């Protein structure tokens, strides 16, 4: 039941839902923050006055403030009282019940920890690059992208991902999603082989472009490339299958390249999270094995932030002109200011340092997730943990994804089931695709605790 309160200093409406406990107060305050009613930086009443207004013990309010402070929602400043922290949680909108409202805890896949975006470094690189860029850079330019960025990427990708990349074969675009659209436009309708599980938007883009789709099953070694029918293009996520998590084995990589050579076709390599590899020896991109049959796509969406909309295609020589032309028709060129900044960030090795820092942080989170599952929910299986930013948790027998999502929403946790990523007729055992990179650092432990509660409840 909503209770509006007027205090001598500040009015604060807290939803206690009829409960008068510390937990109810914490939930009410989180709701006020995540719904945007309490904006970043907004002051909250003193614990004394809120306790008086709500009829709670002052200690109860102080403890709730303390807990929200530890989780990063609130900030206590000497002399200026308690305020909402500057970067409250925000959850992208979507279609599942969990997505229709913003939840304070989010373990859905697809996003890095955007709170870790290196704002100061990015700004410093922007400042340097923008001040030094020649005037013509601010006019219409090459649709393939700014040459200094393509040069920096060619050298970074060759060094860090094992590509054989030349600046003349690189096209800068706004995300993998645009890259795929450009390939469709440049090649014209084809028949494409897709992994049995993947991003739904990929199917939509291909269908819009009039491409025929066939499905390739995926097992623990990645896509079973030997079972491709009469497709002439194959789309793979070799570094870390999305969402099942397998790494494409060496034999299958060779087989896919042989298939492309034999059919005069192409492999599209979606290297969306290839920088994040934890357990095994670093595994280079397939493109390095045969640059003439692989259309490689990398993106800054996982290493930096999806909002940048910066990605790069490295294409066989013959495809560079038609793909650049498709880019011109799509939107003339990608924004030059972000391109200049990324070029400078790469040039000064800031990008490398940032990726290395994030790799260490995500490995720690991955370890904590594995420990949670093995120690508290042994009936669940966790897979796909050697790389990337997500893992697959298979549910105990008898449990459904709907149950898991509903239990999670009740705990203010957004989760995503595997079924949303399955091609028709390819449904696998019920599972959760857990994006352990998504929460901000301060919310990660809380998110994991809630996931643990959900898995335990499903196991009983
Ligand atoms: C499999 C896969 N590929 C590519 C991307 C990156 O897409 P974009 O570069 O358009 O942000 C994602 C992001 O979630 C992804 O999951």
Short mmCIF file of N, CA, C and O in Angstrom, two decimals, residues 357-424:
data_model
loop_
_atom_site.label_atom_id
_atom_site.label_comp_id
_atom_site.label_asym_id
_atom_site.label_seq_id
_atom_site.Cartn_x
_atom_site.Cartn_y
_atom_site.Cartn_z
N UNK A 357 42.23 -4.95 -18.03
CA UNK A 357 41.59 -4.71 -16.71
C UNK A 357 40.23 -5.40 -16.67
O UNK A 357 39.88 -6.05 -15.69
N UNK A 358 39.45 -5.27 -17.73
CA UNK A 358 38.11 -5.87 -17.74
C UNK A 358 38.21 -7.40 -17.71
O UNK A 358 37.41 -8.06 -17.08
N UNK A 359 39.22 -7.94 -18.40
CA UNK A 359 39.37 -9.40 -18.44
C UNK A 359 39.59 -9.93 -17.01
O UNK A 359 39.00 -10.92 -16.61
N UNK A 360 40.44 -9.22 -16.27
CA UNK A 360 40.70 -9.65 -14.88
C UNK A 360 39.42 -9.57 -14.06
O UNK A 360 39.09 -10.49 -13.31
N UNK A 361 38.69 -8.47 -14.22
CA UNK A 361 37.46 -8.30 -13.42
C UNK A 361 36.42 -9.35 -13.79
O UNK A 361 35.78 -9.95 -12.92
N UNK A 362 36.25 -9.61 -15.09
CA UNK A 362 35.23 -10.57 -15.50
C UNK A 362 35.63 -12.00 -15.14
O UNK A 362 34.77 -12.83 -14.86
N UNK A 363 36.93 -12.28 -15.16
CA UNK A 363 37.35 -13.63 -14.77
C UNK A 363 36.97 -13.86 -13.30
O UNK A 363 36.47 -14.92 -12.94
N UNK A 364 37.16 -12.84 -12.48
CA UNK A 364 36.80 -12.96 -11.06
C UNK A 364 35.30 -13.23 -10.93
O UNK A 364 34.86 -14.08 -10.16
N UNK A 365 34.52 -12.51 -11.69
CA UNK A 365 33.06 -12.72 -11.63
C UNK A 365 32.69 -14.12 -12.11
O UNK A 365 31.84 -14.79 -11.53
N UNK A 366 33.34 -14.54 -13.17
CA UNK A 366 33.08 -15.88 -13.71
C UNK A 366 33.37 -16.94 -12.64
O UNK A 366 32.59 -17.85 -12.42
N UNK A 367 34.51 -16.77 -11.94
CA UNK A 367 34.87 -17.72 -10.89
C UNK A 367 33.81 -17.74 -9.79
O UNK A 367 33.44 -18.80 -9.28
N UNK A 368 33.32 -16.55 -9.43
CA UNK A 368 32.31 -16.48 -8.35
C UNK A 368 31.03 -17.18 -8.79
O UNK A 368 30.38 -17.88 -8.01
N UNK A 369 30.67 -17.03 -10.07
CA UNK A 369 29.45 -17.67 -10.58
C UNK A 369 29.61 -19.20 -10.58
O UNK A 369 28.71 -19.94 -10.15
N UNK A 370 30.77 -19.66 -11.03
CA UNK A 370 31.00 -21.11 -11.06
C UNK A 370 30.94 -21.66 -9.64
O UNK A 370 30.31 -22.71 -9.38
N UNK A 371 31.55 -20.95 -8.71
CA UNK A 371 31.54 -21.41 -7.31
C UNK A 371 30.10 -21.47 -6.78
O UNK A 371 29.72 -22.43 -6.12
N UNK A 372 29.33 -20.44 -7.10
CA UNK A 372 27.93 -20.41 -6.64
C UNK A 372 27.19 -21.64 -7.12
O UNK A 372 26.51 -22.33 -6.36
N UNK A 373 27.32 -21.95 -8.41
CA UNK A 373 26.56 -23.07 -8.98
C UNK A 373 27.05 -24.39 -8.41
O UNK A 373 26.27 -25.23 -7.99
N UNK A 374 28.37 -24.58 -8.35
CA UNK A 374 28.86 -25.89 -7.92
C UNK A 374 28.61 -26.11 -6.42
O UNK A 374 28.33 -27.22 -6.02
N UNK A 375 28.66 -25.04 -5.64
CA UNK A 375 28.50 -25.24 -4.19
C UNK A 375 27.04 -25.19 -3.74
O UNK A 375 26.66 -25.89 -2.81
N UNK A 376 26.24 -24.32 -4.37
CA UNK A 376 24.88 -24.18 -3.81
C UNK A 376 23.80 -24.79 -4.69
O UNK A 376 22.68 -24.93 -4.24
N UNK A 377 24.11 -25.11 -5.94
CA UNK A 377 23.07 -25.70 -6.79
C UNK A 377 23.67 -26.83 -7.62
O UNK A 377 23.71 -26.75 -8.85
N UNK A 378 24.15 -27.89 -6.95
CA UNK A 378 24.86 -28.94 -7.69
C UNK A 378 23.98 -29.67 -8.70
O UNK A 378 24.52 -30.37 -9.57
N UNK A 379 22.66 -29.48 -8.63
CA UNK A 379 21.81 -30.15 -9.64
C UNK A 379 21.81 -29.38 -10.96
O UNK A 379 21.28 -29.84 -11.96
N UNK A 380 22.37 -28.18 -10.93
CA UNK A 380 22.47 -27.39 -12.17
C UNK A 380 23.84 -27.63 -12.79
O UNK A 380 24.80 -27.94 -12.10
N UNK A 381 23.92 -27.45 -14.11
CA UNK A 381 25.21 -27.57 -14.80
C UNK A 381 25.58 -26.21 -15.35
O UNK A 381 24.71 -25.47 -15.81
N UNK A 382 26.87 -25.87 -15.29
CA UNK A 382 27.27 -24.60 -15.87
C UNK A 382 28.25 -24.86 -17.02
O UNK A 382 29.18 -25.67 -16.88
N UNK A 383 28.02 -24.21 -18.14
CA UNK A 383 28.83 -24.46 -19.34
C UNK A 383 29.24 -23.15 -20.00
O UNK A 383 28.67 -22.10 -19.71
N UNK A 384 30.21 -23.26 -20.89
CA UNK A 384 30.60 -22.08 -21.68
C UNK A 384 31.39 -21.07 -20.87
O UNK A 384 31.26 -19.86 -21.09
N UNK A 385 32.20 -21.57 -19.93
CA UNK A 385 32.82 -20.65 -18.97
C UNK A 385 34.25 -20.24 -19.35
O UNK A 385 34.84 -19.43 -18.67
N UNK A 386 34.79 -20.81 -20.44
CA UNK A 386 36.21 -20.53 -20.70
C UNK A 386 36.43 -19.18 -21.37
O UNK A 386 37.56 -18.74 -21.50
N UNK A 387 35.37 -18.54 -21.79
CA UNK A 387 35.54 -17.28 -22.53
C UNK A 387 34.29 -16.44 -22.41
O UNK A 387 33.24 -16.90 -21.94
N UNK A 388 34.40 -15.20 -22.87
CA UNK A 388 33.23 -14.35 -23.05
C UNK A 388 32.69 -13.74 -21.77
O UNK A 388 33.36 -13.71 -20.74
N UNK A 389 31.44 -13.27 -21.86
CA UNK A 389 30.83 -12.54 -20.76
C UNK A 389 29.56 -13.21 -20.25
O UNK A 389 28.82 -12.61 -19.49
N UNK A 390 29.31 -14.41 -20.73
CA UNK A 390 28.11 -15.11 -20.26
C UNK A 390 28.40 -16.60 -20.12
O UNK A 390 29.37 -17.11 -20.69
N UNK A 391 27.55 -17.28 -19.33
CA UNK A 391 27.65 -18.74 -19.19
C UNK A 391 26.24 -19.30 -19.28
O UNK A 391 25.26 -18.58 -19.05
N UNK A 392 26.16 -20.59 -19.60
CA UNK A 392 24.85 -21.24 -19.68
C UNK A 392 24.67 -22.11 -18.44
O UNK A 392 25.51 -22.96 -18.14
N UNK A 393 23.57 -21.89 -17.73
CA UNK A 393 23.26 -22.74 -16.57
C UNK A 393 22.05 -23.59 -16.93
O UNK A 393 20.97 -23.07 -17.22
N UNK A 394 22.26 -24.91 -16.95
CA UNK A 394 21.16 -25.82 -17.26
C UNK A 394 20.40 -26.09 -15.96
O UNK A 394 21.00 -26.37 -14.92
N UNK A 395 19.06 -26.02 -16.02
CA UNK A 395 18.24 -26.12 -14.81
C UNK A 395 18.09 -27.57 -14.35
O UNK A 395 18.21 -28.49 -15.16
N UNK A 396 17.78 -27.77 -13.06
CA UNK A 396 17.55 -29.14 -12.57
C UNK A 396 16.36 -29.76 -13.28
O UNK A 396 15.45 -29.03 -13.72
N UNK A 397 16.33 -31.08 -13.39
CA UNK A 397 15.26 -31.70 -14.18
C UNK A 397 13.90 -31.38 -13.54
O UNK A 397 13.74 -31.37 -12.33
N UNK A 398 12.94 -31.09 -14.40
CA UNK A 398 11.59 -30.75 -13.93
C UNK A 398 11.38 -29.24 -13.81
O UNK A 398 10.25 -28.77 -13.84
N UNK A 399 12.44 -28.48 -13.71
CA UNK A 399 12.28 -27.02 -13.58
C UNK A 399 12.15 -26.39 -14.96
O UNK A 399 12.72 -26.90 -15.93
N UNK A 400 11.38 -25.32 -15.06
CA UNK A 400 11.22 -24.65 -16.35
C UNK A 400 11.84 -23.26 -16.31
O UNK A 400 12.03 -22.68 -15.24
N UNK A 401 12.10 -22.73 -17.50
CA UNK A 401 12.65 -21.37 -17.58
C UNK A 401 11.65 -20.35 -17.05
O UNK A 401 12.03 -19.39 -16.38
N UNK A 402 10.36 -20.57 -17.33
CA UNK A 402 9.35 -19.62 -16.86
C UNK A 402 9.38 -19.54 -15.33
O UNK A 402 9.32 -18.46 -14.75
N UNK A 403 9.50 -20.73 -14.67
CA UNK A 403 9.57 -20.73 -13.20
C UNK A 403 10.78 -19.91 -12.74
O UNK A 403 10.69 -19.09 -11.83
N UNK A 404 11.91 -20.15 -13.38
CA UNK A 404 13.15 -19.47 -12.97
C UNK A 404 12.99 -17.96 -13.12
O UNK A 404 13.34 -17.19 -12.22
N UNK A 405 12.42 -17.53 -14.25
CA UNK A 405 12.29 -16.08 -14.49
C UNK A 405 11.32 -15.46 -13.48
O UNK A 405 11.57 -14.36 -12.97
N UNK A 406 10.24 -16.19 -13.18
CA UNK A 406 9.26 -15.65 -12.23
C UNK A 406 9.88 -15.54 -10.84
O UNK A 406 9.70 -14.53 -10.14
N UNK A 407 10.61 -16.57 -10.42
CA UNK A 407 11.26 -16.51 -9.09
C UNK A 407 12.25 -15.36 -9.04
O UNK A 407 12.40 -14.68 -8.03
N UNK A 408 12.92 -15.13 -10.16
CA UNK A 408 13.93 -14.06 -10.20
C UNK A 408 13.26 -12.69 -10.11
O UNK A 408 13.70 -11.83 -9.34
N UNK A 409 12.19 -12.50 -10.87
CA UNK A 409 11.52 -11.18 -10.86
C UNK A 409 11.07 -10.85 -9.44
O UNK A 409 11.18 -9.72 -8.98
N UNK A 410 10.59 -11.88 -8.72
CA UNK A 410 10.15 -11.63 -7.35
C UNK A 410 11.30 -11.15 -6.47
O UNK A 410 11.11 -10.59 -5.42
N UNK A 411 12.51 -11.45 -6.91
CA UNK A 411 13.69 -11.01 -6.14
C UNK A 411 14.37 -9.81 -6.81
O UNK A 411 15.55 -9.57 -6.59
N UNK A 412 13.64 -9.14 -7.67
CA UNK A 412 14.19 -7.94 -8.34
C UNK A 412 15.36 -8.25 -9.26
O UNK A 412 16.25 -7.43 -9.45
N UNK A 413 15.37 -9.47 -9.80
CA UNK A 413 16.50 -9.89 -10.65
C UNK A 413 15.99 -10.19 -12.05
O UNK A 413 15.03 -10.95 -12.22
N UNK A 414 16.61 -9.60 -13.06
CA UNK A 414 16.26 -9.89 -14.44
C UNK A 414 17.15 -11.02 -14.97
O UNK A 414 18.38 -10.94 -14.86
N UNK A 415 16.51 -12.06 -15.51
CA UNK A 415 17.25 -13.19 -16.09
C UNK A 415 16.71 -13.44 -17.49
O UNK A 415 15.64 -12.98 -17.85
N UNK A 416 17.45 -14.21 -18.28
CA UNK A 416 16.95 -14.57 -19.62
C UNK A 416 17.11 -16.07 -19.85
O UNK A 416 18.18 -16.64 -19.57
N UNK A 417 16.05 -16.67 -20.36
CA UNK A 417 16.07 -18.11 -20.62
C UNK A 417 16.70 -18.41 -21.97
O UNK A 417 16.75 -17.56 -22.87
N UNK A 418 17.17 -19.66 -22.11
CA UNK A 418 17.81 -20.08 -23.36
C UNK A 418 16.83 -20.10 -24.53
O UNK A 418 17.21 -19.85 -25.67
N UNK A 419 15.55 -20.38 -24.20
CA UNK A 419 14.57 -20.59 -25.28
C UNK A 419 14.47 -19.39 -26.21
O UNK A 419 14.22 -19.55 -27.41
N UNK A 420 14.70 -18.17 -25.69
CA UNK A 420 14.56 -16.98 -26.55
C UNK A 420 15.59 -16.98 -27.68
O UNK A 420 15.46 -16.22 -28.62
N UNK A 421 16.63 -17.81 -27.56
CA UNK A 421 17.69 -17.80 -28.56
C UNK A 421 17.64 -19.01 -29.49
O UNK A 421 18.52 -19.19 -30.33
N UNK A 422 16.63 -19.89 -29.30
CA UNK A 422 16.60 -21.14 -30.08
C UNK A 422 15.89 -20.95 -31.41
O UNK A 422 14.82 -20.32 -31.46
N UNK A 423 16.46 -21.50 -32.46
CA UNK A 423 15.74 -21.54 -33.73
C UNK A 423 14.56 -22.51 -33.58
O UNK A 423 14.59 -23.39 -32.72
N UNK A 424 13.55 -22.33 -34.43
CA UNK A 424 12.37 -23.19 -34.33
C UNK A 424 12.76 -24.66 -34.45
O UNK A 424 13.56 -25.03 -35.31
#
